[in-house]
Amino acid sequence: MNNLNNIDEILAKSELNFDDMLTLINLTKQSDLEKLYSAAYATKTKYVGKKAYYRGLIEFSNICVKDCYYCGIRKSSAQERYSMAKDEILAMAMWAYKNNYGSVTIQSGERQDAAYCEFVADIISEINQATNGNLAMTICLGEQSEEVYQKWFDNGATRYLLRMETTNPSLYKKIHPNTPLHSFDNRKNCLLTLRKIGYQIGTGVMIGLPEQTPEDMVNDILFFKENDVDMIGMGPYVVHKDTPMGQTADDSTFAQVARFNFGLKMIAITRLLLKDVNIAATTALQALHPLGRELGLQAGANILMPIITLQEYRHKYQLYDNKPCIDDTPEHCKSCLTNRVESVGDKVGFAEKGDPPHFLKRLVA
Ligand code: 5AD
């Protein structure tokens, strides 16, 4: 069935259907994979250009109220906790601004208490003022009330990344504790609320979770399309040994390679279907392969998230084992990544916010 002609025919289509995507996600032969990635790279070139944009990643606290079974900073983990001071966070954002990063991503463990929400609101307005609104901020702080989302938006945040983790509700239940804090429906509603407020919205999933099927992955991509998202941040599941999932998940080289390849195939198929959105080549790809992010760019991604978290905190924000760059400085990450981007023939969009054409089209529509 998966003969070359069939794959050529699928890749020549302007709109893929479920079966086409299922064929593509199941490809394993290197020559087929190369066809898939070069088709996705051509789509990226046509719709968003051969440019990679940086979102400097600020991981300002690992305190988390959630207990997700896969995550290294889950509430029950023995990880020592930290929370940065306002001036440290502002200094990192200014570093990004002065180094011509068009945007930063502000991430932490999840909290909903009022003091935290106020703290974040202040950070957002201080960064906005200090950069005259010229540094785009992506907020990646989980599920919040509509009022909080609105306040952060009013203070100057324009983009929100809320990964669904998986779009299959029954798989979602298996990878989270069964409590109201970990509700699939609430997470999905949050995404809809963010859209209503006017954020550029991003979502994503983990790829290669135990019990996740290729059909689930295709449905994830269809979910991105149906919910008209502007950006995608997704990456392979990477085992963290001190978590309930990490203790039982297959972490053989074979399993790691399969997850990595599914990660690249997901990027490529998402690019082919959604075309003009932003797609990140995430750090998790590099945790499984030294050239993970370059290969992500070649498979159709156009966003990189260099970690700019101060070095002293990096080893405490380990969502998974072997997280790369934890011994690096922001300066090192910048030059290392820029070389990586140029090695695949792309350019870095320095000093540009890098809004996805998909979002800009909606603004004028
Ligand atoms: N492997 C890969 N990604 C993970 N995340 C959390 N734990 C892991 C893991 N073990 C991702 C989740 C979360 C993001 C901040 O990190 O998708 O949304």
mmCIF file of N, CA and C and ligand atoms in Angstrom, residues 68-73 107-108 140 161-165 187 204-207 209 233-240 243 245 284 317-321, ligand 1:
data_model
loop_
_atom_site.group_PDB
_atom_site.id
_atom_site.type_symbol
_atom_site.label_atom_id
_atom_site.label_comp_id
_atom_site.label_asym_id
_atom_site.label_seq_id
_atom_site.Cartn_x
_atom_site.Cartn_y
_atom_site.Cartn_z
ATOM 1 N N CYS A 68 0.769 16.060 37.255
ATOM 2 C CA CYS A 68 0.747 15.300 35.998
ATOM 3 C C CYS A 68 1.762 14.157 36.061
ATOM 4 N N TYR A 69 1.331 12.980 35.644
ATOM 5 C CA TYR A 69 2.134 11.768 35.866
ATOM 6 C C TYR A 69 3.462 11.738 35.109
ATOM 7 N N TYR A 70 3.604 12.588 34.089
ATOM 8 C CA TYR A 70 4.787 12.532 33.222
ATOM 9 C C TYR A 70 5.828 13.587 33.566
ATOM 10 N N CYS A 71 5.476 14.572 34.381
ATOM 11 C CA CYS A 71 6.262 15.804 34.455
ATOM 12 C C CYS A 71 7.207 15.847 35.661
ATOM 13 N N GLY A 72 8.439 16.246 35.416
ATOM 14 C CA GLY A 72 9.469 16.277 36.448
ATOM 15 C C GLY A 72 9.264 17.336 37.524
ATOM 16 N N ILE A 73 8.430 18.351 37.274
ATOM 17 C CA ILE A 73 8.204 19.357 38.324
ATOM 18 C C ILE A 73 6.806 19.223 38.930
ATOM 19 N N GLN A 107 7.215 31.103 31.183
ATOM 20 C CA GLN A 107 6.677 29.794 31.607
ATOM 21 C C GLN A 107 6.988 29.544 33.078
ATOM 22 N N SER A 108 6.093 28.807 33.735
ATOM 23 C CA SER A 108 6.377 28.356 35.105
ATOM 24 C C SER A 108 5.480 27.156 35.375
ATOM 25 N N CYS A 140 2.786 31.116 28.989
ATOM 26 C CA CYS A 140 2.630 29.658 29.006
ATOM 27 C C CYS A 140 2.459 29.254 30.467
ATOM 28 N N LEU A 161 0.231 30.124 24.987
ATOM 29 C CA LEU A 161 0.471 28.733 24.594
ATOM 30 C C LEU A 161 -0.067 27.808 25.678
ATOM 31 N N LEU A 162 -1.072 27.041 25.346
ATOM 32 C CA LEU A 162 -1.659 26.096 26.299
ATOM 33 C C LEU A 162 -1.741 24.736 25.618
ATOM 34 N N ARG A 163 -0.784 23.889 25.948
ATOM 35 C CA ARG A 163 -0.791 22.573 25.308
ATOM 36 C C ARG A 163 -1.953 21.735 25.835
ATOM 37 N N MET A 164 -2.625 21.035 24.936
ATOM 38 C CA MET A 164 -3.647 20.085 25.385
ATOM 39 C C MET A 164 -2.994 18.819 25.946
ATOM 40 N N GLU A 165 -1.755 18.608 25.646
ATOM 41 C CA GLU A 165 -0.958 17.421 26.037
ATOM 42 C C GLU A 165 -1.364 16.181 25.236
ATOM 43 N N ARG A 187 -9.506 22.422 30.297
ATOM 44 C CA ARG A 187 -8.352 22.861 29.489
ATOM 45 C C ARG A 187 -8.817 23.327 28.106
ATOM 46 N N GLY A 204 -0.586 22.265 21.665
ATOM 47 C CA GLY A 204 0.334 21.211 21.266
ATOM 48 C C GLY A 204 0.100 19.985 22.115
ATOM 49 N N VAL A 205 0.869 18.975 21.833
ATOM 50 C CA VAL A 205 0.688 17.683 22.506
ATOM 51 C C VAL A 205 2.053 17.069 22.755
ATOM 52 N N MET A 206 2.072 16.035 23.586
ATOM 53 C CA MET A 206 3.265 15.207 23.681
ATOM 54 C C MET A 206 3.087 14.033 22.721
ATOM 55 N N ILE A 207 4.184 13.611 22.159
ATOM 56 C CA ILE A 207 4.141 12.636 21.069
ATOM 57 C C ILE A 207 4.863 11.363 21.503
ATOM 58 N N LEU A 209 3.419 9.124 23.750
ATOM 59 C CA LEU A 209 3.027 8.754 25.118
ATOM 60 C C LEU A 209 2.657 7.272 25.156
ATOM 61 N N GLY A 233 3.229 24.110 19.625
ATOM 62 C CA GLY A 233 4.451 23.733 20.334
ATOM 63 C C GLY A 233 4.269 22.300 20.792
ATOM 64 N N MET A 234 4.898 21.381 20.104
ATOM 65 C CA MET A 234 4.715 19.968 20.492
ATOM 66 C C MET A 234 6.067 19.275 20.390
ATOM 67 N N GLY A 235 6.204 18.222 21.153
ATOM 68 C CA GLY A 235 7.473 17.498 21.095
ATOM 69 C C GLY A 235 7.291 16.105 21.626
ATOM 70 N N PRO A 236 8.318 15.269 21.416
ATOM 71 C CA PRO A 236 8.206 13.896 21.898
ATOM 72 C C PRO A 236 8.130 13.840 23.424
ATOM 73 N N TYR A 237 7.412 12.851 23.907
ATOM 74 C CA TYR A 237 7.444 12.542 25.340
ATOM 75 C C TYR A 237 8.847 12.050 25.653
ATOM 76 N N VAL A 238 9.436 12.594 26.723
ATOM 77 C CA VAL A 238 10.763 12.168 27.156
ATOM 78 C C VAL A 238 10.633 11.693 28.599
ATOM 79 N N VAL A 239 11.160 10.518 28.858
ATOM 80 C CA VAL A 239 10.999 9.931 30.193
ATOM 81 C C VAL A 239 11.688 10.774 31.265
ATOM 82 N N HIS A 240 10.991 11.003 32.360
ATOM 83 C CA HIS A 240 11.622 11.508 33.583
ATOM 84 C C HIS A 240 11.465 10.388 34.605
ATOM 85 N N THR A 243 9.023 9.987 37.981
ATOM 86 C CA THR A 243 7.590 10.281 37.822
ATOM 87 C C THR A 243 6.863 8.951 37.685
ATOM 88 N N MET A 245 4.784 7.935 35.423
ATOM 89 C CA MET A 245 4.829 7.414 34.055
ATOM 90 C C MET A 245 6.237 6.961 33.691
ATOM 91 N N ALA A 284 12.622 19.320 23.508
ATOM 92 C CA ALA A 284 12.460 17.873 23.736
ATOM 93 C C ALA A 284 13.014 17.065 22.560
ATOM 94 N N TYR A 317 14.600 23.096 36.604
ATOM 95 C CA TYR A 317 13.410 23.103 35.739
ATOM 96 C C TYR A 317 13.547 21.951 34.743
ATOM 97 N N GLN A 318 13.643 20.758 35.306
ATOM 98 C CA GLN A 318 13.815 19.589 34.440
ATOM 99 C C GLN A 318 12.502 18.848 34.310
ATOM 100 N N LEU A 319 11.796 19.153 33.230
ATOM 101 C CA LEU A 319 10.513 18.504 32.988
ATOM 102 C C LEU A 319 10.728 17.035 32.641
ATOM 103 N N TYR A 320 11.908 16.743 32.072
ATOM 104 C CA TYR A 320 12.228 15.371 31.660
ATOM 105 C C TYR A 320 13.736 15.192 31.786
ATOM 106 N N ASP A 321 14.184 13.916 31.708
ATOM 107 C CA ASP A 321 15.615 13.621 31.852
ATOM 108 C C ASP A 321 16.394 14.116 30.630
HETATM 109 N N1 5AD B 1 8.315 14.880 28.181
HETATM 110 C C1 5AD B 1 8.060 15.812 27.242
HETATM 111 N N2 5AD B 1 7.411 16.955 27.486
HETATM 112 C C2 5AD B 1 7.015 17.169 28.755
HETATM 113 N N3 5AD B 1 6.347 18.184 29.313
HETATM 114 C C3 5AD B 1 6.187 17.946 30.628
HETATM 115 N N4 5AD B 1 6.729 16.773 30.944
HETATM 116 C C4 5AD B 1 7.258 16.261 29.796
HETATM 117 C C5 5AD B 1 7.943 15.067 29.461
HETATM 118 N N5 5AD B 1 8.217 14.140 30.389
HETATM 119 C C6 5AD B 1 5.833 19.307 28.513
HETATM 120 C C7 5AD B 1 4.314 19.417 28.643
HETATM 121 C C8 5AD B 1 4.098 20.823 29.155
HETATM 122 C C9 5AD B 1 5.384 21.513 28.754
HETATM 123 C C10 5AD B 1 5.701 22.744 29.535
HETATM 124 O O1 5AD B 1 6.359 20.525 28.959
HETATM 125 O O2 5AD B 1 3.750 19.277 27.352
HETATM 126 O O3 5AD B 1 2.982 21.465 28.605
#
